[in-house]
């Protein structure tokens, strides 16, 4: 298959919840700031719009503090999509509004049943392979559920063992179809080279999560200037976006959107 990584057709976002102060996070470094999160979320949406992405922003729910992290609620593979069952039980109610939006966009949405859990932050697509983190949030039954839907699109699933980090895409993402950005403290770069990708090592802790925009363009967190420099040196067009408040709730660039590719292509 090996279709091209294409510019993103559409991205589903959700506003930052008024309940942002209660977002899940591993380190409590003081109260979260909902206004800062909203400003950064808006800047992210603008960056996608400037890249030619059709952005749809769903309304937030006060009872769903993490609802802006739409990536975790579904995996879109083409016509078929999988609605996830997040490993974080407090996040399961986030799935329904995203599924409704995907159905409205013409996707055939499949469900997963208990005890399966999976979060989209654990799924990295590279052409016709889905690398899936086996993590605290994604279990074997979740990986099997994904494999069944992936097969409908002619894709195969390769599990990746994770250590203590939350999601696979905190450790590795794609900058373009052939280049991965890897946090060597979280995942051995040799593993990613074994996938046939060139590796750029991220220097800053959140630098490994970048968003490939297609046509050699990549969105990089502003808090990762050295990683951004390394990507520019490889000839990529780098845009940066401020996400410091989002990162305080363990959010990364990719988790703020659910990307939908143009027909016949894929996005990371
Ligand atoms: C959580 O703990 O679930 C959220 N506070 C952060 C989710 C980040 N999602 C992602 O990286 N895909």
mmCIF file of C-alpha atoms and ligand atoms in Angstrom:
data_model
loop_
_atom_site.group_PDB
_atom_site.id
_atom_site.type_symbol
_atom_site.label_atom_id
_atom_site.label_comp_id
_atom_site.label_asym_id
_atom_site.label_seq_id
_atom_site.Cartn_x
_atom_site.Cartn_y
_atom_site.Cartn_z
ATOM 1 C CA UNK A 1 0.000 0.000 0.000
ATOM 2 C CA UNK A 2 2.400 2.732 1.228
ATOM 3 C CA UNK A 3 0.185 5.674 0.348
ATOM 4 C CA UNK A 4 1.694 9.094 0.936
ATOM 5 C CA UNK A 5 1.545 11.082 4.136
ATOM 6 C CA UNK A 6 -0.770 13.840 2.934
ATOM 7 C CA UNK A 7 -1.697 17.266 4.209
ATOM 8 C CA UNK A 8 -4.418 16.887 6.828
ATOM 9 C CA UNK A 9 -7.924 17.317 5.383
ATOM 10 C CA UNK A 10 -9.739 18.115 8.611
ATOM 11 C CA UNK A 11 -9.070 18.171 12.322
ATOM 12 C CA UNK A 12 -11.585 17.734 15.122
ATOM 13 C CA UNK A 13 -10.803 19.832 18.162
ATOM 14 C CA UNK A 14 -12.758 20.465 21.354
ATOM 15 C CA UNK A 15 -12.716 23.641 23.375
ATOM 16 C CA UNK A 16 -10.835 23.645 26.691
ATOM 17 C CA UNK A 17 -13.228 22.628 29.458
ATOM 18 C CA UNK A 18 -14.326 25.153 32.113
ATOM 19 C CA UNK A 19 -13.295 22.281 34.428
ATOM 20 C CA UNK A 20 -9.656 22.432 33.157
ATOM 21 C CA UNK A 21 -8.400 22.906 36.752
ATOM 22 C CA UNK A 22 -9.326 19.239 37.357
ATOM 23 C CA UNK A 23 -7.518 17.837 34.292
ATOM 24 C CA UNK A 24 -5.552 14.648 34.950
ATOM 25 C CA UNK A 25 -1.827 15.189 35.451
ATOM 26 C CA UNK A 26 1.102 13.287 36.831
ATOM 27 C CA UNK A 27 2.820 16.251 38.543
ATOM 28 C CA UNK A 28 0.959 18.954 40.406
ATOM 29 C CA UNK A 29 3.002 22.148 39.944
ATOM 30 C CA UNK A 30 0.266 24.487 41.189
ATOM 31 C CA UNK A 31 -3.219 25.455 39.979
ATOM 32 C CA UNK A 32 -3.957 25.089 36.266
ATOM 33 C CA UNK A 33 -4.874 28.267 34.359
ATOM 34 C CA UNK A 34 -7.922 27.843 32.143
ATOM 35 C CA UNK A 35 -7.422 31.195 30.388
ATOM 36 C CA UNK A 36 -3.857 30.332 29.397
ATOM 37 C CA UNK A 37 -5.005 26.918 28.165
ATOM 38 C CA UNK A 38 -7.731 28.563 26.057
ATOM 39 C CA UNK A 39 -5.275 31.054 24.511
ATOM 40 C CA UNK A 40 -2.860 28.274 23.601
ATOM 41 C CA UNK A 41 -5.645 26.082 22.261
ATOM 42 C CA UNK A 42 -6.797 28.968 20.066
ATOM 43 C CA UNK A 43 -3.240 29.518 18.776
ATOM 44 C CA UNK A 44 -3.020 25.803 17.935
ATOM 45 C CA UNK A 45 -6.284 25.952 15.986
ATOM 46 C CA UNK A 46 -4.980 29.001 14.100
ATOM 47 C CA UNK A 47 -1.738 27.190 13.250
ATOM 48 C CA UNK A 48 -3.728 24.317 11.729
ATOM 49 C CA UNK A 49 -5.954 26.719 9.795
ATOM 50 C CA UNK A 50 -2.879 28.513 8.410
ATOM 51 C CA UNK A 51 -1.614 25.122 7.236
ATOM 52 C CA UNK A 52 -4.801 24.670 5.212
ATOM 53 C CA UNK A 53 -6.529 22.248 7.587
ATOM 54 C CA UNK A 54 -10.331 22.478 7.923
ATOM 55 C CA UNK A 55 -10.732 22.828 11.671
ATOM 56 C CA UNK A 56 -13.953 21.900 13.498
ATOM 57 C CA UNK A 57 -14.124 22.795 17.180
ATOM 58 C CA UNK A 58 -16.674 20.939 19.302
ATOM 59 C CA UNK A 59 -18.008 22.579 22.461
ATOM 60 C CA UNK A 60 -16.479 21.637 25.812
ATOM 61 C CA UNK A 61 -18.200 20.000 28.747
ATOM 62 C CA UNK A 62 -17.535 21.246 32.280
ATOM 63 C CA UNK A 63 -17.766 17.637 33.545
ATOM 64 C CA UNK A 64 -14.982 16.507 31.180
ATOM 65 C CA UNK A 65 -11.803 18.350 32.268
ATOM 66 C CA UNK A 66 -9.627 16.617 29.640
ATOM 67 C CA UNK A 67 -12.049 16.931 26.726
ATOM 68 C CA UNK A 68 -9.723 19.106 24.606
ATOM 69 C CA UNK A 69 -7.485 16.038 24.076
ATOM 70 C CA UNK A 70 -9.573 14.626 21.233
ATOM 71 C CA UNK A 71 -6.780 12.442 19.843
ATOM 72 C CA UNK A 72 -7.348 9.929 22.611
ATOM 73 C CA UNK A 73 -11.036 9.333 21.877
ATOM 74 C CA UNK A 74 -10.885 7.788 18.400
ATOM 75 C CA UNK A 75 -8.539 6.434 15.743
ATOM 76 C CA UNK A 76 -9.458 7.426 12.186
ATOM 77 C CA UNK A 77 -8.004 5.060 9.594
ATOM 78 C CA UNK A 78 -9.794 6.059 6.400
ATOM 79 C CA UNK A 79 -13.506 5.346 5.987
ATOM 80 C CA UNK A 80 -13.314 3.262 9.152
ATOM 81 C CA UNK A 81 -12.696 4.695 12.594
ATOM 82 C CA UNK A 82 -12.450 3.109 16.030
ATOM 83 C CA UNK A 83 -14.113 4.824 18.983
ATOM 84 C CA UNK A 84 -11.799 4.186 21.896
ATOM 85 C CA UNK A 85 -12.478 3.199 25.463
ATOM 86 C CA UNK A 86 -9.896 5.345 27.271
ATOM 87 C CA UNK A 87 -7.805 3.668 29.932
ATOM 88 C CA UNK A 88 -8.463 6.692 32.128
ATOM 89 C CA UNK A 89 -12.020 5.922 33.287
ATOM 90 C CA UNK A 90 -12.756 9.603 33.963
ATOM 91 C CA UNK A 91 -12.304 10.278 30.243
ATOM 92 C CA UNK A 92 -14.781 7.759 28.804
ATOM 93 C CA UNK A 93 -17.665 10.222 28.481
ATOM 94 C CA UNK A 94 -15.512 12.276 26.075
ATOM 95 C CA UNK A 95 -15.923 9.675 23.341
ATOM 96 C CA UNK A 96 -19.613 10.128 22.484
ATOM 97 C CA UNK A 97 -19.534 13.705 21.080
ATOM 98 C CA UNK A 98 -16.482 12.872 18.986
ATOM 99 C CA UNK A 99 -18.174 9.763 17.574
ATOM 100 C CA UNK A 100 -21.230 11.831 16.645
ATOM 101 C CA UNK A 101 -18.979 14.275 14.796
ATOM 102 C CA UNK A 102 -17.160 11.460 12.975
ATOM 103 C CA UNK A 103 -20.454 9.923 11.866
ATOM 104 C CA UNK A 104 -21.422 13.368 10.569
ATOM 105 C CA UNK A 105 -18.197 13.373 8.543
ATOM 106 C CA UNK A 106 -19.156 10.051 6.939
ATOM 107 C CA UNK A 107 -16.940 7.699 8.976
ATOM 108 C CA UNK A 108 -18.011 4.138 9.781
ATOM 109 C CA UNK A 109 -17.359 4.070 13.511
ATOM 110 C CA UNK A 110 -16.578 0.799 15.328
ATOM 111 C CA UNK A 111 -16.780 0.374 19.093
ATOM 112 C CA UNK A 112 -14.657 -1.493 21.583
ATOM 113 C CA UNK A 113 -16.086 -3.355 24.575
ATOM 114 C CA UNK A 114 -14.780 -3.879 28.124
ATOM 115 C CA UNK A 115 -12.245 -4.927 29.222
ATOM 116 C CA UNK A 116 -10.531 -3.385 26.179
ATOM 117 C CA UNK A 117 -8.933 0.019 26.671
ATOM 118 C CA UNK A 118 -7.017 2.134 24.189
ATOM 119 C CA UNK A 119 -6.148 5.823 23.803
ATOM 120 C CA UNK A 120 -5.294 7.416 20.475
ATOM 121 C CA UNK A 121 -2.090 8.881 21.909
ATOM 122 C CA UNK A 122 -0.751 5.326 21.821
ATOM 123 C CA UNK A 123 -1.305 4.884 18.071
ATOM 124 C CA UNK A 124 1.313 6.059 15.587
ATOM 125 C CA UNK A 125 0.612 5.444 11.912
ATOM 126 C CA UNK A 126 3.516 4.954 9.540
ATOM 127 C CA UNK A 127 2.121 4.200 6.078
ATOM 128 C CA UNK A 128 0.279 0.874 6.351
ATOM 129 C CA UNK A 129 1.502 0.016 9.853
ATOM 130 C CA UNK A 130 0.013 1.136 13.142
ATOM 131 C CA UNK A 131 2.537 1.094 15.971
ATOM 132 C CA UNK A 132 0.596 0.817 19.231
ATOM 133 C CA UNK A 133 1.946 1.400 22.708
ATOM 134 C CA UNK A 134 1.056 -1.269 25.252
ATOM 135 C CA UNK A 135 0.746 1.117 28.157
ATOM 136 C CA UNK A 136 -1.088 1.946 31.363
ATOM 137 C CA UNK A 137 -3.866 3.340 29.107
ATOM 138 C CA UNK A 138 -3.900 0.734 26.295
ATOM 139 C CA UNK A 139 -4.222 -3.005 26.971
ATOM 140 C CA UNK A 140 -3.999 -6.184 24.886
ATOM 141 C CA UNK A 141 -7.752 -6.341 24.261
ATOM 142 C CA UNK A 142 -7.647 -2.731 23.053
ATOM 143 C CA UNK A 143 -4.810 -3.549 20.667
ATOM 144 C CA UNK A 144 -6.798 -6.537 19.351
ATOM 145 C CA UNK A 145 -9.863 -4.332 18.800
ATOM 146 C CA UNK A 146 -7.717 -1.900 16.825
ATOM 147 C CA UNK A 147 -6.195 -4.731 14.781
ATOM 148 C CA UNK A 148 -9.678 -5.882 13.714
ATOM 149 C CA UNK A 149 -10.620 -2.414 12.406
ATOM 150 C CA UNK A 150 -7.157 -1.875 10.906
ATOM 151 C CA UNK A 151 -7.573 -5.074 8.863
ATOM 152 C CA UNK A 152 -10.651 -3.552 7.190
ATOM 153 C CA UNK A 153 -8.335 -0.841 5.816
ATOM 154 C CA UNK A 154 -5.536 -3.261 4.903
ATOM 155 C CA UNK A 155 -3.377 -2.050 7.803
ATOM 156 C CA UNK A 156 -1.482 -4.092 10.346
ATOM 157 C CA UNK A 157 -0.781 -3.424 13.994
ATOM 158 C CA UNK A 158 2.582 -3.752 15.729
ATOM 159 C CA UNK A 159 2.557 -3.490 19.549
ATOM 160 C CA UNK A 160 5.347 -1.489 21.191
ATOM 161 C CA UNK A 161 6.261 -2.061 24.823
ATOM 162 C CA UNK A 162 6.320 1.159 26.808
ATOM 163 C CA UNK A 163 7.917 1.920 30.122
ATOM 164 C CA UNK A 164 6.312 4.317 32.531
ATOM 165 C CA UNK A 165 5.379 7.064 30.058
ATOM 166 C CA UNK A 166 1.717 7.669 29.368
ATOM 167 C CA UNK A 167 1.535 7.317 25.578
ATOM 168 C CA UNK A 168 3.653 6.083 22.672
ATOM 169 C CA UNK A 169 3.384 9.482 20.985
ATOM 170 C CA UNK A 170 5.027 11.104 23.996
ATOM 171 C CA UNK A 171 8.129 9.152 22.985
ATOM 172 C CA UNK A 172 7.959 9.198 19.183
ATOM 173 C CA UNK A 173 6.078 11.018 16.428
ATOM 174 C CA UNK A 174 6.648 11.649 12.735
ATOM 175 C CA UNK A 175 7.959 14.918 11.302
ATOM 176 C CA UNK A 176 7.426 13.613 7.778
ATOM 177 C CA UNK A 177 6.775 10.203 6.236
ATOM 178 C CA UNK A 178 10.383 9.074 6.649
ATOM 179 C CA UNK A 179 11.562 10.987 9.719
ATOM 180 C CA UNK A 180 10.707 10.302 13.348
ATOM 181 C CA UNK A 181 11.414 12.499 16.349
ATOM 182 C CA UNK A 182 12.298 10.330 19.354
ATOM 183 C CA UNK A 183 12.869 10.960 23.045
ATOM 184 C CA UNK A 184 15.755 8.575 23.674
ATOM 185 C CA UNK A 185 15.045 8.652 27.407
ATOM 186 C CA UNK A 186 11.673 7.002 26.738
ATOM 187 C CA UNK A 187 12.239 4.791 23.691
ATOM 188 C CA UNK A 188 15.392 3.318 22.183
ATOM 189 C CA UNK A 189 15.991 5.122 18.843
ATOM 190 C CA UNK A 190 17.237 1.794 17.429
ATOM 191 C CA UNK A 191 13.677 0.459 17.732
ATOM 192 C CA UNK A 192 12.413 3.294 15.541
ATOM 193 C CA UNK A 193 15.275 2.902 13.054
ATOM 194 C CA UNK A 194 14.131 -0.709 12.809
ATOM 195 C CA UNK A 195 10.836 0.636 11.467
ATOM 196 C CA UNK A 196 12.760 2.042 8.494
ATOM 197 C CA UNK A 197 12.684 5.666 9.710
ATOM 198 C CA UNK A 198 15.438 8.245 10.054
ATOM 199 C CA UNK A 199 15.621 9.442 13.655
ATOM 200 C CA UNK A 200 16.012 12.971 14.988
ATOM 201 C CA UNK A 201 16.541 12.847 18.729
ATOM 202 C CA UNK A 202 14.419 15.306 20.678
ATOM 203 C CA UNK A 203 16.378 17.345 23.164
ATOM 204 C CA UNK A 204 13.619 18.851 25.295
ATOM 205 C CA UNK A 205 11.222 16.608 27.285
ATOM 206 C CA UNK A 206 8.094 17.387 25.212
ATOM 207 C CA UNK A 207 10.026 17.797 21.955
ATOM 208 C CA UNK A 208 9.331 14.274 20.728
ATOM 209 C CA UNK A 209 5.701 15.130 20.102
ATOM 210 C CA UNK A 210 5.513 17.057 16.835
ATOM 211 C CA UNK A 211 2.710 17.240 14.302
ATOM 212 C CA UNK A 212 3.436 16.431 10.657
ATOM 213 C CA UNK A 213 1.453 18.785 8.421
ATOM 214 C CA UNK A 214 2.508 17.201 5.110
ATOM 215 C CA UNK A 215 4.619 18.679 2.282
ATOM 216 C CA UNK A 216 7.648 18.904 4.588
ATOM 217 C CA UNK A 217 5.925 21.124 7.144
ATOM 218 C CA UNK A 218 5.883 20.296 10.840
ATOM 219 C CA UNK A 219 4.444 21.907 13.945
ATOM 220 C CA UNK A 220 6.778 21.816 16.955
ATOM 221 C CA UNK A 221 6.135 22.890 20.576
ATOM 222 C CA UNK A 222 7.663 26.310 21.315
ATOM 223 C CA UNK A 223 9.266 24.834 24.430
ATOM 224 C CA UNK A 224 11.473 22.653 22.178
ATOM 225 C CA UNK A 225 13.696 25.136 20.291
ATOM 226 C CA UNK A 226 16.691 22.818 19.916
ATOM 227 C CA UNK A 227 14.548 20.033 18.505
ATOM 228 C CA UNK A 228 12.989 22.613 16.148
ATOM 229 C CA UNK A 229 16.489 23.637 15.023
ATOM 230 C CA UNK A 230 17.446 20.024 14.328
ATOM 231 C CA UNK A 231 14.370 19.589 12.145
ATOM 232 C CA UNK A 232 15.112 22.817 10.223
ATOM 233 C CA UNK A 233 18.627 21.533 9.597
ATOM 234 C CA UNK A 234 17.057 18.531 7.868
ATOM 235 C CA UNK A 235 15.227 20.860 5.490
ATOM 236 C CA UNK A 236 11.806 20.749 7.124
ATOM 237 C CA UNK A 237 9.645 23.850 7.375
ATOM 238 C CA UNK A 238 9.068 24.256 11.100
ATOM 239 C CA UNK A 239 6.326 26.257 12.733
ATOM 240 C CA UNK A 240 6.159 26.503 16.491
ATOM 241 C CA UNK A 241 3.199 26.849 18.803
ATOM 242 C CA UNK A 242 3.122 27.735 22.492
ATOM 243 C CA UNK A 243 1.699 24.932 24.637
ATOM 244 C CA UNK A 244 3.255 25.362 28.071
ATOM 245 C CA UNK A 245 -0.079 25.324 29.938
ATOM 246 C CA UNK A 246 -1.334 22.368 27.903
ATOM 247 C CA UNK A 247 1.883 20.479 28.759
ATOM 248 C CA UNK A 248 1.221 21.031 32.485
ATOM 249 C CA UNK A 249 -1.719 18.595 32.137
ATOM 250 C CA UNK A 250 0.506 16.138 30.228
ATOM 251 C CA UNK A 251 -0.945 17.320 26.912
ATOM 252 C CA UNK A 252 1.131 17.334 23.747
ATOM 253 C CA UNK A 253 0.560 18.881 20.319
ATOM 254 C CA UNK A 254 -0.931 15.800 18.708
ATOM 255 C CA UNK A 255 -3.426 15.159 21.504
ATOM 256 C CA UNK A 256 -5.264 18.419 20.835
ATOM 257 C CA UNK A 257 -6.645 17.200 17.504
ATOM 258 C CA UNK A 258 -8.076 14.191 15.766
ATOM 259 C CA UNK A 259 -6.750 14.312 12.208
ATOM 260 C CA UNK A 260 -8.644 13.133 9.159
ATOM 261 C CA UNK A 261 -6.620 12.543 5.975
ATOM 262 C CA UNK A 262 -7.595 13.220 2.381
ATOM 263 C CA UNK A 263 -8.972 10.130 0.631
ATOM 264 C CA UNK A 264 -6.225 7.711 -0.394
ATOM 265 C CA UNK A 265 -3.655 9.153 2.002
ATOM 266 C CA UNK A 266 -2.819 9.044 5.687
ATOM 267 C CA UNK A 267 -1.750 11.440 8.373
ATOM 268 C CA UNK A 268 0.375 10.855 11.450
HETATM 269 C C1 LIG B 1 -4.635 12.683 30.464
HETATM 270 O O1 LIG B 1 -3.946 12.420 31.450
HETATM 271 O O2 LIG B 1 -5.332 11.834 29.936
HETATM 272 C C2 LIG B 1 -4.631 14.103 29.930
HETATM 273 N N1 LIG B 1 -4.434 15.030 30.979
HETATM 274 C C3 LIG B 1 -3.553 14.278 28.897
HETATM 275 C C4 LIG B 1 -3.817 13.486 27.640
HETATM 276 C C5 LIG B 1 -2.727 13.601 26.646
HETATM 277 N N2 LIG B 1 -3.051 12.928 25.453
HETATM 278 C C6 LIG B 1 -2.168 12.621 24.506
HETATM 279 O O3 LIG B 1 -0.990 12.843 24.668
HETATM 280 N N3 LIG B 1 -2.613 11.991 23.411
#
